[in-house]
Amino acid sequence: MEVIVDNAAIAAPEDAADVMAVLADISESLQKQGRAILSVSADGQSLAPAQTAEILSGKSLDAVRRLEIVSEKTSKLVADSLTELEAVIPDLATACHELAAVFHGTQPRLGYEPFHQLANIWSHVKERQELIAHTLGITLDSLALDGKTVGAWHTELNGFLSEAASAIESGDTILLGDLLEYEFAPRAETEVRITGLLREKAGG
């Protein structure tokens, strides 16, 4: 297996049990250099962080021809991600209130597409928070707000997203509007505080 890290070929550990073990070894080495993995691809296929372990665990070294890894300085990765979140999150609550008004109005169907866009943005926010936490070497469950871990906040949000999806399927626009106004909007304010916690953990 050919292993490329930041455009430079390196030797894969010969005693690695599988490709995931190689990746773990490289990740550990990068962490010692103050760097973190930014992206991973196997034989040209880009792997999302959530699917990397599932795809590479148990896969023998000769089953992958080329493993490519791109890294970035941990400090820059965290700073860029936090800046991105801080630019997006303050608008979430306003978007929720405005979209709630659409669903409660005379043309509620105009809100379906914007709602999907909002859900995608929120999914990106959660992914970024998880990436920042992972890069800092902590878990979201180690951070708490109002007596609940950030992980619990996310689980609760996922439940309301599922409820919203059901409301879309049944055409219950009143429920969608209520969820946006009374559940999603307050949680958008919570996202601001979560990002603040991550900023504190990153040293400001």
Short mmCIF file of C-alpha atoms in Angstrom, two decimals:
data_model
loop_
_atom_site.label_atom_id
_atom_site.label_comp_id
_atom_site.label_asym_id
_atom_site.label_seq_id
_atom_site.Cartn_x
_atom_site.Cartn_y
_atom_site.Cartn_z
CA MET A 1 0.00 0.00 0.00
CA GLU A 2 1.29 3.42 -0.97
CA VAL A 3 0.84 5.98 1.80
CA ILE A 4 0.95 9.70 1.03
CA VAL A 5 0.89 12.30 3.80
CA ASP A 6 0.79 15.93 2.72
CA ASN A 7 2.02 15.00 -0.76
CA ALA A 8 5.01 13.05 0.61
CA ALA A 9 5.31 9.26 0.47
CA ILE A 10 5.98 7.51 3.78
CA ALA A 11 6.47 3.89 4.75
CA ALA A 12 3.44 2.14 6.22
CA PRO A 13 4.04 0.30 9.52
CA GLU A 14 4.66 -3.32 8.53
CA ASP A 15 3.05 -4.71 11.69
CA ALA A 16 -0.22 -2.77 11.27
CA ALA A 17 -3.27 -4.99 11.69
CA ASP A 18 -5.31 -3.13 9.06
CA VAL A 19 -5.53 0.16 7.18
CA MET A 20 -7.28 1.83 10.11
CA ALA A 21 -4.28 0.97 12.29
CA VAL A 22 -2.02 2.69 9.78
CA LEU A 23 -4.24 5.77 9.89
CA ALA A 24 -4.24 5.75 13.70
CA ASP A 25 -0.43 5.54 13.73
CA ILE A 26 -0.17 8.47 11.32
CA SER A 27 -2.71 10.48 13.33
CA GLU A 28 -0.69 9.95 16.52
CA SER A 29 2.51 11.02 14.76
CA LEU A 30 0.83 14.14 13.40
CA GLN A 31 -0.56 15.05 16.82
CA LYS A 32 2.98 15.06 18.21
CA GLN A 33 3.82 17.61 15.51
CA GLY A 34 0.86 19.78 16.45
CA ARG A 35 -1.09 18.77 13.38
CA ALA A 36 -4.41 17.02 12.76
CA ILE A 37 -5.84 15.04 9.88
CA LEU A 38 -7.91 17.24 7.58
CA SER A 39 -8.95 14.67 4.98
CA VAL A 40 -8.50 11.01 4.09
CA SER A 41 -8.96 9.24 0.79
CA ALA A 42 -8.48 5.60 -0.17
CA ASP A 43 -7.86 4.78 -3.82
CA GLY A 44 -9.16 8.19 -4.78
CA GLN A 45 -12.36 7.93 -2.71
CA SER A 46 -12.73 10.76 -0.22
CA LEU A 47 -13.86 9.45 3.18
CA ALA A 48 -16.02 11.47 5.54
CA PRO A 49 -14.81 11.39 9.18
CA ALA A 50 -17.91 9.47 10.29
CA GLN A 51 -17.34 6.67 7.77
CA THR A 52 -13.55 6.35 7.92
CA ALA A 53 -13.39 3.78 10.73
CA GLU A 54 -16.27 1.77 9.27
CA ILE A 55 -14.62 1.52 5.85
CA LEU A 56 -10.97 1.06 6.84
CA SER A 57 -11.27 -1.13 9.96
CA GLY A 58 -10.47 -4.74 9.14
CA LYS A 59 -9.27 -3.88 5.64
CA SER A 60 -5.86 -5.45 4.93
CA LEU A 61 -3.01 -3.28 3.70
CA ASP A 62 -2.95 -4.98 0.30
CA ALA A 63 -6.69 -4.23 -0.17
CA VAL A 64 -5.92 -0.52 -0.60
CA ARG A 65 -3.46 0.58 -3.25
CA ARG A 66 -3.12 4.23 -2.17
CA LEU A 67 -3.97 5.95 1.11
CA GLU A 68 -3.78 9.73 0.97
CA ILE A 69 -3.87 11.97 4.02
CA VAL A 70 -3.87 15.75 4.21
CA SER A 71 -3.14 17.43 7.53
CA GLU A 72 -3.22 20.94 8.91
CA LYS A 73 -1.82 22.69 11.96
CA THR A 74 -4.19 21.97 14.84
CA SER A 75 -4.30 25.61 15.89
CA LYS A 76 -5.22 26.79 12.39
CA LEU A 77 -7.81 24.07 11.87
CA VAL A 78 -9.56 24.93 15.13
CA ALA A 79 -9.32 28.69 14.58
CA ASP A 80 -10.72 28.47 11.04
CA SER A 81 -13.57 26.19 12.11
CA LEU A 82 -14.51 28.43 15.03
CA THR A 83 -14.45 31.51 12.82
CA GLU A 84 -16.71 29.74 10.32
CA LEU A 85 -19.18 28.77 13.05
CA GLU A 86 -19.21 32.23 14.60
CA ALA A 87 -20.09 33.68 11.19
CA VAL A 88 -23.04 31.31 10.64
CA ILE A 89 -24.58 30.51 14.02
CA PRO A 90 -25.86 33.98 15.01
CA ASP A 91 -28.19 33.91 11.97
CA LEU A 92 -29.75 30.54 12.86
CA ALA A 93 -32.21 31.85 15.43
CA THR A 94 -33.40 34.63 13.10
CA ALA A 95 -33.84 32.11 10.28
CA CYS A 96 -35.92 29.88 12.58
CA HIS A 97 -38.26 32.72 13.55
CA GLU A 98 -38.68 33.87 9.95
CA LEU A 99 -39.32 30.34 8.70
CA ALA A 100 -41.82 29.71 11.50
CA ALA A 101 -43.77 32.75 10.27
CA VAL A 102 -43.83 31.25 6.76
CA PHE A 103 -45.22 27.93 7.98
CA HIS A 104 -47.82 29.74 10.07
CA GLY A 105 -48.73 31.97 7.13
CA THR A 106 -50.93 31.65 4.06
CA GLN A 107 -48.31 29.98 1.82
CA PRO A 108 -46.63 27.43 4.10
CA ARG A 109 -45.33 25.28 1.25
CA LEU A 110 -42.85 28.03 0.43
CA GLY A 111 -41.03 27.06 3.61
CA TYR A 112 -40.17 23.46 2.69
CA GLU A 113 -37.02 24.15 0.65
CA PRO A 114 -35.65 26.78 3.09
CA PHE A 115 -36.26 24.31 5.93
CA HIS A 116 -34.16 21.64 4.20
CA GLN A 117 -31.42 24.23 3.70
CA LEU A 118 -31.62 25.17 7.37
CA ALA A 119 -31.38 21.51 8.41
CA ASN A 120 -28.30 21.05 6.20
CA ILE A 121 -26.63 24.11 7.70
CA TRP A 122 -27.35 22.83 11.19
CA SER A 123 -25.91 19.43 10.29
CA HIS A 124 -22.75 21.18 9.11
CA VAL A 125 -22.59 23.12 12.39
CA LYS A 126 -22.73 19.90 14.40
CA GLU A 127 -20.07 18.27 12.22
CA ARG A 128 -17.80 21.27 12.72
CA GLN A 129 -18.33 21.20 16.49
CA GLU A 130 -17.46 17.51 16.57
CA LEU A 131 -14.37 18.13 14.43
CA ILE A 132 -13.20 20.94 16.72
CA ALA A 133 -13.74 18.81 19.82
CA HIS A 134 -11.90 15.87 18.27
CA THR A 135 -9.02 18.11 17.19
CA LEU A 136 -8.78 19.53 20.72
CA GLY A 137 -8.68 15.99 22.12
CA ILE A 138 -11.98 16.27 23.98
CA THR A 139 -15.51 14.93 23.51
CA LEU A 140 -18.72 16.93 23.29
CA ASP A 141 -19.95 14.92 26.26
CA SER A 142 -17.19 16.50 28.35
CA LEU A 143 -18.80 19.92 27.85
CA ALA A 144 -22.01 20.86 29.63
CA LEU A 145 -24.62 23.61 29.46
CA ASP A 146 -27.51 24.00 31.89
CA GLY A 147 -26.92 20.57 33.38
CA LYS A 148 -26.79 18.72 30.03
CA THR A 149 -23.81 17.63 27.99
CA VAL A 150 -23.38 19.05 24.50
CA GLY A 151 -23.81 15.50 23.24
CA ALA A 152 -27.21 15.36 24.96
CA TRP A 153 -28.17 18.69 23.40
CA HIS A 154 -27.34 17.26 19.98
CA THR A 155 -29.31 14.08 20.65
CA GLU A 156 -32.32 16.16 21.69
CA LEU A 157 -31.98 18.28 18.55
CA ASN A 158 -31.87 15.15 16.39
CA GLY A 159 -35.17 14.10 17.95
CA PHE A 160 -36.81 17.38 16.95
CA LEU A 161 -35.34 17.10 13.45
CA SER A 162 -36.95 13.66 13.15
CA GLU A 163 -40.24 15.12 14.38
CA ALA A 164 -39.94 17.88 11.78
CA ALA A 165 -39.29 15.32 9.04
CA SER A 166 -42.47 13.49 10.04
CA ALA A 167 -44.38 16.76 10.00
CA ILE A 168 -43.15 17.44 6.46
CA GLU A 169 -44.28 13.99 5.33
CA SER A 170 -47.75 14.51 6.82
CA GLY A 171 -47.99 18.12 5.63
CA ASP A 172 -48.41 19.43 9.18
CA THR A 173 -47.08 22.93 8.60
CA ILE A 174 -48.51 24.24 11.88
CA LEU A 175 -46.37 21.74 13.81
CA LEU A 176 -43.35 22.68 11.69
CA GLY A 177 -43.87 26.33 12.54
CA ASP A 178 -44.26 25.53 16.25
CA LEU A 179 -41.08 23.41 16.25
CA LEU A 180 -39.11 26.20 14.60
CA GLU A 181 -40.43 28.88 16.94
CA TYR A 182 -40.35 27.04 20.26
CA GLU A 183 -37.69 24.32 19.86
CA PHE A 184 -35.23 25.17 17.09
CA ALA A 185 -34.91 28.91 17.71
CA PRO A 186 -33.96 28.51 21.40
CA ARG A 187 -31.49 25.78 20.44
CA ALA A 188 -29.94 28.10 17.89
CA GLU A 189 -29.15 30.42 20.80
CA THR A 190 -27.63 27.43 22.61
CA GLU A 191 -25.35 26.78 19.62
CA VAL A 192 -23.81 30.21 20.20
CA ARG A 193 -22.96 29.18 23.77
CA ILE A 194 -21.60 25.80 22.65
CA THR A 195 -19.28 27.51 20.22
CA GLY A 196 -18.23 29.83 23.04
CA LEU A 197 -17.31 26.80 25.16
CA LEU A 198 -15.22 25.40 22.33
CA ARG A 199 -13.55 28.77 21.92
CA GLU A 200 -12.63 28.70 25.62
CA LYS A 201 -11.22 25.17 25.29
CA ALA A 202 -9.16 26.33 22.33
CA GLY A 203 -7.62 29.02 24.51
CA GLY A 204 -9.67 31.93 23.18
#
